Amino acid sequence: MQLNSHNKISIIIPTYNRVDVLVETLNSVLGQTYKNWECIIVDDGSEDNISEVLIPYLKDSRFKFYNRPPEKKKGANSCRNYGFEMSSGEFIKWFDSDDIMLPDFLQKQCNYLEQNKNLDFCVCLSETFIEGTDKTYINKANRNASDNPISSYLFKNHFFLTAAPLWRKEFLRCNNLLFDEELSNSDESDFHFRVIILRPKYYYSDDILYKVRRGNMSITQDKKNLLPTLYSKVRFFKKVELEIKKIKIKDENLIYDYLLSRQLNLFYEIQKINKRSIIECCHDFSQLFFLLKKSRISIFHKIKILVGFLLVSFFGKGYQLIYFKVNCRELIEN
């Protein structure tokens, strides 16, 4: 049943050289049982024939096409934020240019928000398919957060992919929730983490409502983007650390252990690819020192990490000394 169809959904799709898959995505938007939507496509400077391909779609006034303004930083996040700026719907749906909506995707999620006015957003599950194969799998998650949703989101399998939520625009606008345009990786993790620390009200259904495409080369999969990807992850974890310092939470020490483990691993990966000066490494260590002090690991283990850090800094070796595993993952049970 369709409820209050006057509520418009703004679907925001960033794209860059993806016309080979974008057509299938847009056709899935056209196939929605819920009809009151606008689809905002923001191009990030494509070199393909996107303008030509979009001609038949733009005959439908619900489709809108924009080029990323030249003064905005290149990247999908700038395109998403610009699309949000241009949107007119009461609900917001971020969507990727290679994913596929199942026909009742918008209908079901809109119903959730209409039937529950207290919700800030609702979330669904999805199915991944591997392009060129018959392989598929459900992107399962712990849909119910534990008593600490922050740690549940960070490392306990309570998560949602970019396209999974349908948002009330007012919630995003009031909390200034936009994508970090400096991030080329971990951007959805960062966005959703900033949502979770607000303690929002949301519903996570077990409905599988869209398909995620894998197997086609994405920008972050390109080897030339590996170093920016690693730096982007570092930025995300540093942002998490700054937020954790501001609030008192139950799993604080475990979170600091987790952040230290991830940051040390990223330091090693970056140093292996791009050997930096000792001064730069010292700066990295000063950033990590707070986490090392907060960590619950033994003094002996901390000394091992210090020795390993020096070996990695000078010789690019010693990963086994800085590596440690934090047992914090939960089984997916729902």
PDB file of N, CA, C and O in Angstrom, residues 225-257:
ATOM      1  N   ASN A 225      45.414   4.724  -6.797  1.00  0.00           N
ATOM      2  CA  ASN A 225      44.721   5.427  -5.724  1.00  0.00           C
ATOM      3  C   ASN A 225      44.948   4.781  -4.358  1.00  0.00           C
ATOM      4  O   ASN A 225      44.304   5.168  -3.384  1.00  0.00           O
ATOM      5  N   LEU A 226      45.853   3.800  -4.279  1.00  0.00           N
ATOM      6  CA  LEU A 226      46.031   3.063  -3.034  1.00  0.00           C
ATOM      7  C   LEU A 226      46.530   3.965  -1.913  1.00  0.00           C
ATOM      8  O   LEU A 226      46.026   3.915  -0.782  1.00  0.00           O
ATOM      9  N   LEU A 227      47.529   4.808  -2.189  1.00  0.00           N
ATOM     10  CA  LEU A 227      48.082   5.660  -1.140  1.00  0.00           C
ATOM     11  C   LEU A 227      47.048   6.678  -0.639  1.00  0.00           C
ATOM     12  O   LEU A 227      46.868   6.816   0.588  1.00  0.00           O
ATOM     13  N   PRO A 228      46.338   7.397  -1.522  1.00  0.00           N
ATOM     14  CA  PRO A 228      45.280   8.289  -1.024  1.00  0.00           C
ATOM     15  C   PRO A 228      44.215   7.546  -0.230  1.00  0.00           C
ATOM     16  O   PRO A 228      43.675   8.081   0.739  1.00  0.00           O
ATOM     17  N   THR A 229      43.941   6.292  -0.617  1.00  0.00           N
ATOM     18  CA  THR A 229      42.965   5.486   0.116  1.00  0.00           C
ATOM     19  C   THR A 229      43.430   5.235   1.545  1.00  0.00           C
ATOM     20  O   THR A 229      42.662   5.360   2.505  1.00  0.00           O
ATOM     21  N   LEU A 230      44.723   4.912   1.703  1.00  0.00           N
ATOM     22  CA  LEU A 230      45.267   4.654   3.038  1.00  0.00           C
ATOM     23  C   LEU A 230      45.242   5.919   3.890  1.00  0.00           C
ATOM     24  O   LEU A 230      44.875   5.884   5.066  1.00  0.00           O
ATOM     25  N   TYR A 231      45.625   7.049   3.307  1.00  0.00           N
ATOM     26  CA  TYR A 231      45.602   8.312   4.048  1.00  0.00           C
ATOM     27  C   TYR A 231      44.174   8.687   4.438  1.00  0.00           C
ATOM     28  O   TYR A 231      43.930   9.278   5.499  1.00  0.00           O
ATOM     29  N   SER A 232      43.236   8.356   3.573  1.00  0.00           N
ATOM     30  CA  SER A 232      41.835   8.630   3.857  1.00  0.00           C
ATOM     31  C   SER A 232      41.356   7.830   5.072  1.00  0.00           C
ATOM     32  O   SER A 232      40.635   8.336   5.931  1.00  0.00           O
ATOM     33  N   LYS A 233      41.791   6.578   5.154  1.00  0.00           N
ATOM     34  CA  LYS A 233      41.442   5.748   6.314  1.00  0.00           C
ATOM     35  C   LYS A 233      42.042   6.319   7.590  1.00  0.00           C
ATOM     36  O   LYS A 233      41.401   6.334   8.643  1.00  0.00           O
ATOM     37  N   VAL A 234      43.298   6.798   7.495  1.00  0.00           N
ATOM     38  CA  VAL A 234      43.940   7.420   8.650  1.00  0.00           C
ATOM     39  C   VAL A 234      43.115   8.606   9.133  1.00  0.00           C
ATOM     40  O   VAL A 234      42.867   8.781  10.327  1.00  0.00           O
ATOM     41  N   ARG A 235      42.678   9.432   8.197  1.00  0.00           N
ATOM     42  CA  ARG A 235      41.872  10.608   8.543  1.00  0.00           C
ATOM     43  C   ARG A 235      40.594  10.195   9.258  1.00  0.00           C
ATOM     44  O   ARG A 235      40.202  10.805  10.267  1.00  0.00           O
ATOM     45  N   PHE A 236      39.943   9.139   8.751  1.00  0.00           N
ATOM     46  CA  PHE A 236      38.702   8.670   9.376  1.00  0.00           C
ATOM     47  C   PHE A 236      38.943   8.248  10.821  1.00  0.00           C
ATOM     48  O   PHE A 236      38.230   8.661  11.740  1.00  0.00           O
ATOM     49  N   PHE A 237      39.969   7.418  11.048  1.00  0.00           N
ATOM     50  CA  PHE A 237      40.207   6.921  12.404  1.00  0.00           C
ATOM     51  C   PHE A 237      40.630   8.046  13.358  1.00  0.00           C
ATOM     52  O   PHE A 237      40.308   8.015  14.546  1.00  0.00           O
ATOM     53  N   LYS A 238      41.306   9.053  12.839  1.00  0.00           N
ATOM     54  CA  LYS A 238      41.660  10.198  13.681  1.00  0.00           C
ATOM     55  C   LYS A 238      40.405  10.987  14.050  1.00  0.00           C
ATOM     56  O   LYS A 238      40.286  11.498  15.185  1.00  0.00           O
ATOM     57  N   LYS A 239      39.463  11.087  13.132  1.00  0.00           N
ATOM     58  CA  LYS A 239      38.202  11.758  13.427  1.00  0.00           C
ATOM     59  C   LYS A 239      37.425  10.995  14.495  1.00  0.00           C
ATOM     60  O   LYS A 239      36.817  11.600  15.392  1.00  0.00           O
ATOM     61  N   VAL A 240      37.446   9.668  14.401  1.00  0.00           N
ATOM     62  CA  VAL A 240      36.787   8.845  15.414  1.00  0.00           C
ATOM     63  C   VAL A 240      37.420   9.090  16.780  1.00  0.00           C
ATOM     64  O   VAL A 240      36.723   9.280  17.790  1.00  0.00           O
ATOM     65  N   GLU A 241      38.757   9.103  16.809  1.00  0.00           N
ATOM     66  CA  GLU A 241      39.470   9.323  18.073  1.00  0.00           C
ATOM     67  C   GLU A 241      39.074  10.652  18.700  1.00  0.00           C
ATOM     68  O   GLU A 241      38.814  10.742  19.914  1.00  0.00           O
ATOM     69  N   LEU A 242      38.988  11.706  17.896  1.00  0.00           N
ATOM     70  CA  LEU A 242      38.612  13.022  18.415  1.00  0.00           C
ATOM     71  C   LEU A 242      37.209  13.013  19.006  1.00  0.00           C
ATOM     72  O   LEU A 242      36.947  13.639  20.043  1.00  0.00           O
ATOM     73  N   GLU A 243      36.294  12.294  18.363  1.00  0.00           N
ATOM     74  CA  GLU A 243      34.924  12.224  18.867  1.00  0.00           C
ATOM     75  C   GLU A 243      34.853  11.419  20.163  1.00  0.00           C
ATOM     76  O   GLU A 243      34.117  11.781  21.089  1.00  0.00           O
ATOM     77  N   ILE A 244      35.600  10.321  20.232  1.00  0.00           N
ATOM     78  CA  ILE A 244      35.586   9.476  21.433  1.00  0.00           C
ATOM     79  C   ILE A 244      36.129  10.245  22.635  1.00  0.00           C
ATOM     80  O   ILE A 244      35.688  10.048  23.775  1.00  0.00           O
ATOM     81  N   LYS A 245      37.082  11.137  22.405  1.00  0.00           N
ATOM     82  CA  LYS A 245      37.639  11.948  23.498  1.00  0.00           C
ATOM     83  C   LYS A 245      36.581  12.858  24.123  1.00  0.00           C
ATOM     84  O   LYS A 245      36.687  13.231  25.299  1.00  0.00           O
ATOM     85  N   LYS A 246      35.554  13.211  23.340  1.00  0.00           N
ATOM     86  CA  LYS A 246      34.554  14.176  23.803  1.00  0.00           C
ATOM     87  C   LYS A 246      33.460  13.537  24.656  1.00  0.00           C
ATOM     88  O   LYS A 246      32.757  14.240  25.384  1.00  0.00           O
ATOM     89  N   ILE A 247      33.276  12.230  24.519  1.00  0.00           N
ATOM     90  CA  ILE A 247      32.144  11.576  25.175  1.00  0.00           C
ATOM     91  C   ILE A 247      32.630  10.433  26.068  1.00  0.00           C
ATOM     92  O   ILE A 247      33.706   9.893  25.855  1.00  0.00           O
ATOM     93  N   LYS A 248      31.830  10.074  27.030  1.00  0.00           N
ATOM     94  CA  LYS A 248      32.161   8.960  27.921  1.00  0.00           C
ATOM     95  C   LYS A 248      31.302   7.773  27.517  1.00  0.00           C
ATOM     96  O   LYS A 248      30.069   7.842  27.561  1.00  0.00           O
ATOM     97  N   ILE A 249      31.949   6.688  27.106  1.00  0.00           N
ATOM     98  CA  ILE A 249      31.213   5.504  26.683  1.00  0.00           C
ATOM     99  C   ILE A 249      31.771   4.265  27.357  1.00  0.00           C
ATOM    100  O   ILE A 249      32.932   4.214  27.754  1.00  0.00           O
ATOM    101  N   LYS A 250      30.949   3.269  27.406  1.00  0.00           N
ATOM    102  CA  LYS A 250      31.256   2.037  28.131  1.00  0.00           C
ATOM    103  C   LYS A 250      32.504   1.334  27.590  1.00  0.00           C
ATOM    104  O   LYS A 250      33.339   0.852  28.362  1.00  0.00           O
ATOM    105  N   ASP A 251      32.643   1.231  26.295  1.00  0.00           N
ATOM    106  CA  ASP A 251      33.718   0.447  25.672  1.00  0.00           C
ATOM    107  C   ASP A 251      34.912   1.306  25.274  1.00  0.00           C
ATOM    108  O   ASP A 251      35.637   0.978  24.339  1.00  0.00           O
ATOM    109  N   GLU A 252      35.151   2.397  25.977  1.00  0.00           N
ATOM    110  CA  GLU A 252      36.183   3.348  25.576  1.00  0.00           C
ATOM    111  C   GLU A 252      37.543   2.689  25.382  1.00  0.00           C
ATOM    112  O   GLU A 252      38.210   2.883  24.363  1.00  0.00           O
ATOM    113  N   ASN A 253      37.987   1.898  26.353  1.00  0.00           N
ATOM    114  CA  ASN A 253      39.319   1.286  26.270  1.00  0.00           C
ATOM    115  C   ASN A 253      39.428   0.313  25.106  1.00  0.00           C
ATOM    116  O   ASN A 253      40.457   0.250  24.418  1.00  0.00           O
ATOM    117  N   LEU A 254      38.364  -0.456  24.885  1.00  0.00           N
ATOM    118  CA  LEU A 254      38.368  -1.393  23.763  1.00  0.00           C
ATOM    119  C   LEU A 254      38.434  -0.638  22.436  1.00  0.00           C
ATOM    120  O   LEU A 254      39.135  -1.047  21.505  1.00  0.00           O
ATOM    121  N   ILE A 255      37.737   0.476  22.362  1.00  0.00           N
ATOM    122  CA  ILE A 255      37.769   1.296  21.146  1.00  0.00           C
ATOM    123  C   ILE A 255      39.175   1.848  20.917  1.00  0.00           C
ATOM    124  O   ILE A 255      39.680   1.861  19.791  1.00  0.00           O
ATOM    125  N   TYR A 256      39.838   2.290  21.982  1.00  0.00           N
ATOM    126  CA  TYR A 256      41.204   2.797  21.826  1.00  0.00           C
ATOM    127  C   TYR A 256      42.153   1.684  21.372  1.00  0.00           C
ATOM    128  O   TYR A 256      43.053   1.916  20.546  1.00  0.00           O
ATOM    129  N   ASP A 257      41.977   0.472  21.886  1.00  0.00           N
ATOM    130  CA  ASP A 257      42.777  -0.669  21.419  1.00  0.00           C
ATOM    131  C   ASP A 257      42.560  -0.888  19.920  1.00  0.00           C
ATOM    132  O   ASP A 257      43.507  -1.116  19.153  1.00  0.00           O
TER     133      ASP A 257
END
